[in-house]
Structure formats: structure tokens, C-alpha cells
Amino acid sequence: MVARRVRLSFPAGLRDIVRECSITIRSGSTVYDTIEVFRKDGFMRIRPVFHLMPARHVSRKVALASMINLHNADGVGRTGAIRGMVAKISAGREIVMGDGFPNIKAVRDSAGDYVVFDGHHALLAYMSAGRKHLHEVPHALVEGERGYVTLKDIRAFFGEHGNRIKRDWKSYKINWRAPKAKQLCKAKDMNMGQLMSSMRTLLYHGGE
């Protein structure tokens, strides 16, 4: 069993104010497993009373543009879906899954960098809608016992290609849209800011 803490955060309607809760999960071998256990158990118990959680002011701000992404622009696709999300955000709605769980899920590595491992489309949509910092968007942050996750945890984000990656994992991205032999590729868009710049033409001038 691996112990990880899942920290759930939602904007509370006022500038730099959030509602948060966290639960330690001792189950599952990967970060994905931890999220699924939390969603099926902890989140179902928390959801009805989450709005009663005390709100707090955010002192440490994490820029969305600084977060490490797992995909280059050619591995994202579905720009039409992103534009649809932007419309929802502009209408005052948040981007969450069917059960209300955040689309955006992230971890922090040993260097202190925040890594988005799920929810790239939603994060791009929020950035397009003008959100600047992580606390301004609903998200789940998975933390290891020391606050950060291990290199083994991060390799799992690359699926079966993870065993080809050493400590230089930030030099690679994964493209699940590509043929298997080309799914692991060199990083071009190193963070979400660069990914947003690469996606800008597609987002604002049409695309798939």
C-alpha cells in the first residue's frame, strides 16, 4: 500500500478565497489508482458537505502557465471541446466531471514543480478564459508522504513507455493520439504557458 494525500480545492467565489479538504488514501499502486479510490469513497462522503468547509485565503499562488504538461500541442487535439469549455466558464460554470469531481488533477515533483497529469483541455480552457493561478480553478492535488510524488509515480503517467524514461522525464511528452512507436516524444512545449502559445492559433482560428 502507498500512502498519498488527495487535496481537493474549489474557488469560493471571492478573489483568492478557496474551500479545501484533504484525505490520506492508503490504496493503489499509482496516482491514478489513488484518485479513483478517493472518487469512489472519500469524495462521495465529502461532496454533500463540501460547501460547509471553512474558506481560506490563498497566500501562495501557483501560476497556471508554470505548470508542467504531459503533452505537446499535437498531442492535445479536440480544440472544439476546449472552446466549448471556455463558453461554459464564461457563463459562470466550472469544468468538473459528471460526479462533480474536478477535471484538473496535478502532483508536485521533488523539484517543487506542479505537474498536470489529467485535465489539459480544462486547464487550457481556464487559461483562455483569463484564469491565471491554480487556486482559481477546481482541482485535485495528489501529494506523496513528503509532499511530492516519486519519479516512479511520474513514470506511470507515460504508461508502458515509462520504463524508457530516466530522471530527465521533463525532456519527454506523451502523445496518445500517435501510433504506438511514436507516442513517447521529445518535449516541445515545456510548460502550460508554452502549450497555450502553441495552441492559440487553433483555439482562436478554428481546428478540430
Coordinates of C-alpha atoms in Angstrom, one line a residue:
M1 CA 0.0 0.0 0.0
V2 CA 1.2 3.5 -0.8
A3 CA 0.0 6.5 1.3
R4 CA -0.9 9.6 -0.7
R5 CA -2.9 12.7 0.3
V6 CA -5.5 14.0 -2.1
R7 CA -6.2 17.7 -1.6
L8 CA -9.4 18.9 -3.2
S9 CA -9.7 22.7 -3.9
F10 CA -12.5 24.8 -5.3
P11 CA -12.8 28.6 -5.7
A12 CA -15.1 30.0 -3.1
G13 CA -16.5 32.9 -5.1
L14 CA -14.3 35.6 -3.8
R15 CA -10.8 36.7 -5.0
D16 CA -8.1 34.4 -3.7
I17 CA -10.5 32.5 -1.4
V18 CA -10.9 28.7 -1.7
R19 CA -12.6 25.8 0.0
E20 CA -10.4 22.8 0.5
C21 CA -10.3 19.4 2.1
S22 CA -7.8 16.6 2.1
I23 CA -7.8 12.8 2.8
T24 CA -5.0 10.4 3.0
I25 CA -5.5 7.3 0.8
R26 CA -3.7 4.1 1.5
S27 CA -4.5 2.1 -1.5
G28 CA -3.5 1.6 -5.1
S29 CA 0.0 1.5 -6.7
T30 CA -0.3 4.5 -9.0
V31 CA -1.5 8.1 -8.6
Y32 CA -4.4 7.2 -11.0
D33 CA -5.4 4.4 -8.5
T34 CA -5.3 6.9 -5.6
I35 CA -7.6 9.3 -7.5
E36 CA -10.1 6.5 -8.3
V37 CA -10.3 5.3 -4.7
F38 CA -10.8 8.8 -3.5
R39 CA -13.5 9.5 -6.0
K40 CA -15.5 6.3 -5.2
D41 CA -15.2 6.6 -1.5
G42 CA -13.9 9.8 0.1
F43 CA -15.4 12.2 -2.5
M44 CA -18.9 10.7 -2.2
R45 CA -18.8 11.3 1.5
I46 CA -17.4 14.8 1.3
R47 CA -19.4 16.1 -1.6
P48 CA -22.7 16.8 0.3
V49 CA -21.0 18.8 2.9
F50 CA -18.1 20.4 0.9
H51 CA -19.9 23.8 0.8
L52 CA -19.7 23.8 4.6
M53 CA -15.9 23.6 4.6
P54 CA -14.2 26.7 6.0
A55 CA -12.9 29.1 3.3
R56 CA -9.4 30.3 3.5
H57 CA -7.3 33.0 1.8
V58 CA -4.6 31.7 -0.5
S59 CA -1.1 33.1 0.2
R60 CA 1.0 31.0 -2.1
K61 CA -0.1 31.4 -5.8
V62 CA 0.9 28.9 -8.4
A63 CA 0.8 30.3 -12.0
L64 CA -1.0 28.0 -14.4
A65 CA 1.5 28.9 -17.1
S66 CA 4.3 27.5 -15.0
M67 CA 2.7 24.0 -14.6
I68 CA 4.4 21.2 -16.4
N69 CA 2.3 19.5 -19.0
L70 CA 2.5 15.9 -20.3
H71 CA 1.5 16.7 -23.9
N72 CA 2.9 18.8 -26.8
A73 CA 0.3 20.7 -28.8
D74 CA 0.0 17.9 -31.3
G75 CA -1.0 15.5 -28.5
V76 CA -3.8 17.6 -27.2
G77 CA -6.3 17.9 -30.1
R78 CA -10.1 18.4 -29.5
T79 CA -9.9 22.2 -29.7
G80 CA -13.6 22.3 -30.3
A81 CA -14.1 20.8 -26.9
I82 CA -11.8 23.4 -25.3
R83 CA -13.8 26.2 -26.9
G84 CA -17.0 24.7 -25.5
M85 CA -15.4 24.6 -22.1
V86 CA -14.5 28.3 -22.4
A87 CA -18.1 29.1 -23.2
K88 CA -19.2 27.3 -20.0
I89 CA -16.6 29.2 -17.9
S90 CA -17.7 32.5 -19.4
A91 CA -21.2 31.6 -18.4
G92 CA -20.2 31.2 -14.8
R93 CA -19.9 27.4 -14.7
E94 CA -17.0 25.3 -13.6
I95 CA -15.4 22.4 -15.5
V96 CA -16.0 19.3 -13.5
M97 CA -16.7 15.6 -14.2
G98 CA -20.2 14.1 -14.1
D99 CA -20.0 13.5 -10.3
G100 CA -18.7 17.0 -9.6
F101 CA -15.0 15.9 -9.2
P102 CA -12.5 18.3 -10.8
N103 CA -11.3 17.6 -14.3
I104 CA -7.9 19.1 -13.4
K105 CA -5.6 16.8 -11.5
A106 CA -2.0 17.6 -10.6
V107 CA 1.0 16.5 -8.5
R108 CA 4.1 18.2 -7.3
D109 CA 7.5 16.7 -8.1
S110 CA 10.7 16.7 -5.9
A111 CA 11.9 19.9 -7.5
G112 CA 8.7 21.7 -6.4
D113 CA 7.2 21.9 -9.9
Y114 CA 3.4 21.3 -10.3
V115 CA 2.6 18.7 -13.0
V116 CA -0.8 18.4 -14.5
F117 CA -1.4 14.7 -15.3
D118 CA -5.1 15.0 -16.2
G119 CA -7.3 17.8 -17.5
H120 CA -5.1 19.5 -20.1
H121 CA -8.2 20.6 -22.0
A122 CA -9.9 22.1 -19.0
L123 CA -6.7 23.9 -17.9
L124 CA -6.3 25.4 -21.4
A125 CA -9.9 26.5 -21.3
Y126 CA -9.5 28.2 -18.0
M127 CA -6.3 29.9 -19.2
S128 CA -8.2 31.0 -22.3
A129 CA -11.0 32.4 -20.1
G130 CA -8.4 34.5 -18.2
R131 CA -7.7 32.4 -15.1
K132 CA -4.1 32.9 -14.0
H133 CA -3.5 30.8 -10.9
L134 CA -4.1 27.2 -9.8
H135 CA -6.3 28.2 -6.8
E136 CA -8.7 29.9 -9.3
V137 CA -9.7 26.6 -10.8
P138 CA -11.3 23.4 -9.3
H139 CA -8.5 20.9 -9.0
A140 CA -7.3 17.8 -7.1
L141 CA -3.7 17.8 -6.0
V142 CA -2.1 14.4 -5.1
E143 CA 0.8 14.6 -2.6
G144 CA 3.2 11.9 -1.5
E145 CA 4.3 11.3 2.0
R146 CA 6.9 14.1 1.8
G147 CA 4.5 16.4 -0.1
Y148 CA 5.8 15.4 -3.6
V149 CA 5.4 12.3 -5.6
T150 CA 8.3 10.0 -6.7
L151 CA 9.9 9.5 -10.0
K152 CA 8.2 6.1 -10.2
D153 CA 4.8 7.8 -9.8
I154 CA 5.6 10.2 -12.7
R155 CA 6.9 7.5 -15.0
A156 CA 3.4 5.9 -14.6
F157 CA 1.9 8.9 -16.4
F158 CA 3.7 7.7 -19.6
G159 CA 2.1 4.2 -19.5
E160 CA 4.2 1.4 -20.9
H161 CA 6.7 3.9 -22.2
G162 CA 7.6 4.9 -18.6
N163 CA 10.4 2.4 -18.3
R164 CA 12.3 4.2 -21.1
I165 CA 12.4 7.4 -19.1
K166 CA 15.2 8.1 -16.6
R167 CA 15.5 11.2 -14.4
D168 CA 15.2 13.5 -17.4
W169 CA 11.4 12.9 -17.7
K170 CA 10.8 16.6 -18.3
S171 CA 12.5 16.2 -21.7
Y172 CA 9.6 14.0 -22.9
K173 CA 5.9 14.2 -23.6
I174 CA 3.3 11.6 -24.4
N175 CA 1.0 11.6 -27.4
W176 CA -1.7 9.0 -27.1
R177 CA -3.1 10.1 -30.5
A178 CA 0.0 8.9 -32.3
P179 CA 1.0 5.4 -33.4
K180 CA 2.4 3.4 -30.5
A181 CA 6.0 3.7 -31.7
K182 CA 5.8 7.5 -31.8
Q183 CA 3.8 8.1 -28.6
L184 CA 6.8 9.0 -26.5
C185 CA 8.3 12.1 -28.0
K186 CA 10.7 14.9 -27.2
A187 CA 9.2 17.9 -25.3
K188 CA 8.5 21.0 -27.4
D189 CA 6.0 22.8 -25.1
M190 CA 7.8 22.6 -21.8
N191 CA 5.0 24.1 -19.6
M192 CA 1.4 25.1 -19.9
G193 CA 2.3 28.7 -20.9
Q194 CA 4.2 27.4 -23.9
L195 CA 1.5 24.9 -24.7
M196 CA -1.1 27.7 -24.6
S197 CA 1.0 29.7 -27.0
S198 CA 1.3 26.7 -29.4
M199 CA -2.5 26.1 -29.2
R200 CA -3.5 29.7 -29.6
T201 CA -3.9 29.7 -33.4
L202 CA -6.0 26.5 -33.3
L203 CA -8.2 27.8 -30.4
Y204 CA -9.0 31.1 -31.9
H205 CA -8.9 30.4 -35.6
G206 CA -10.6 27.0 -35.8
G207 CA -9.4 23.5 -35.7
E208 CA -10.7 20.1 -34.8

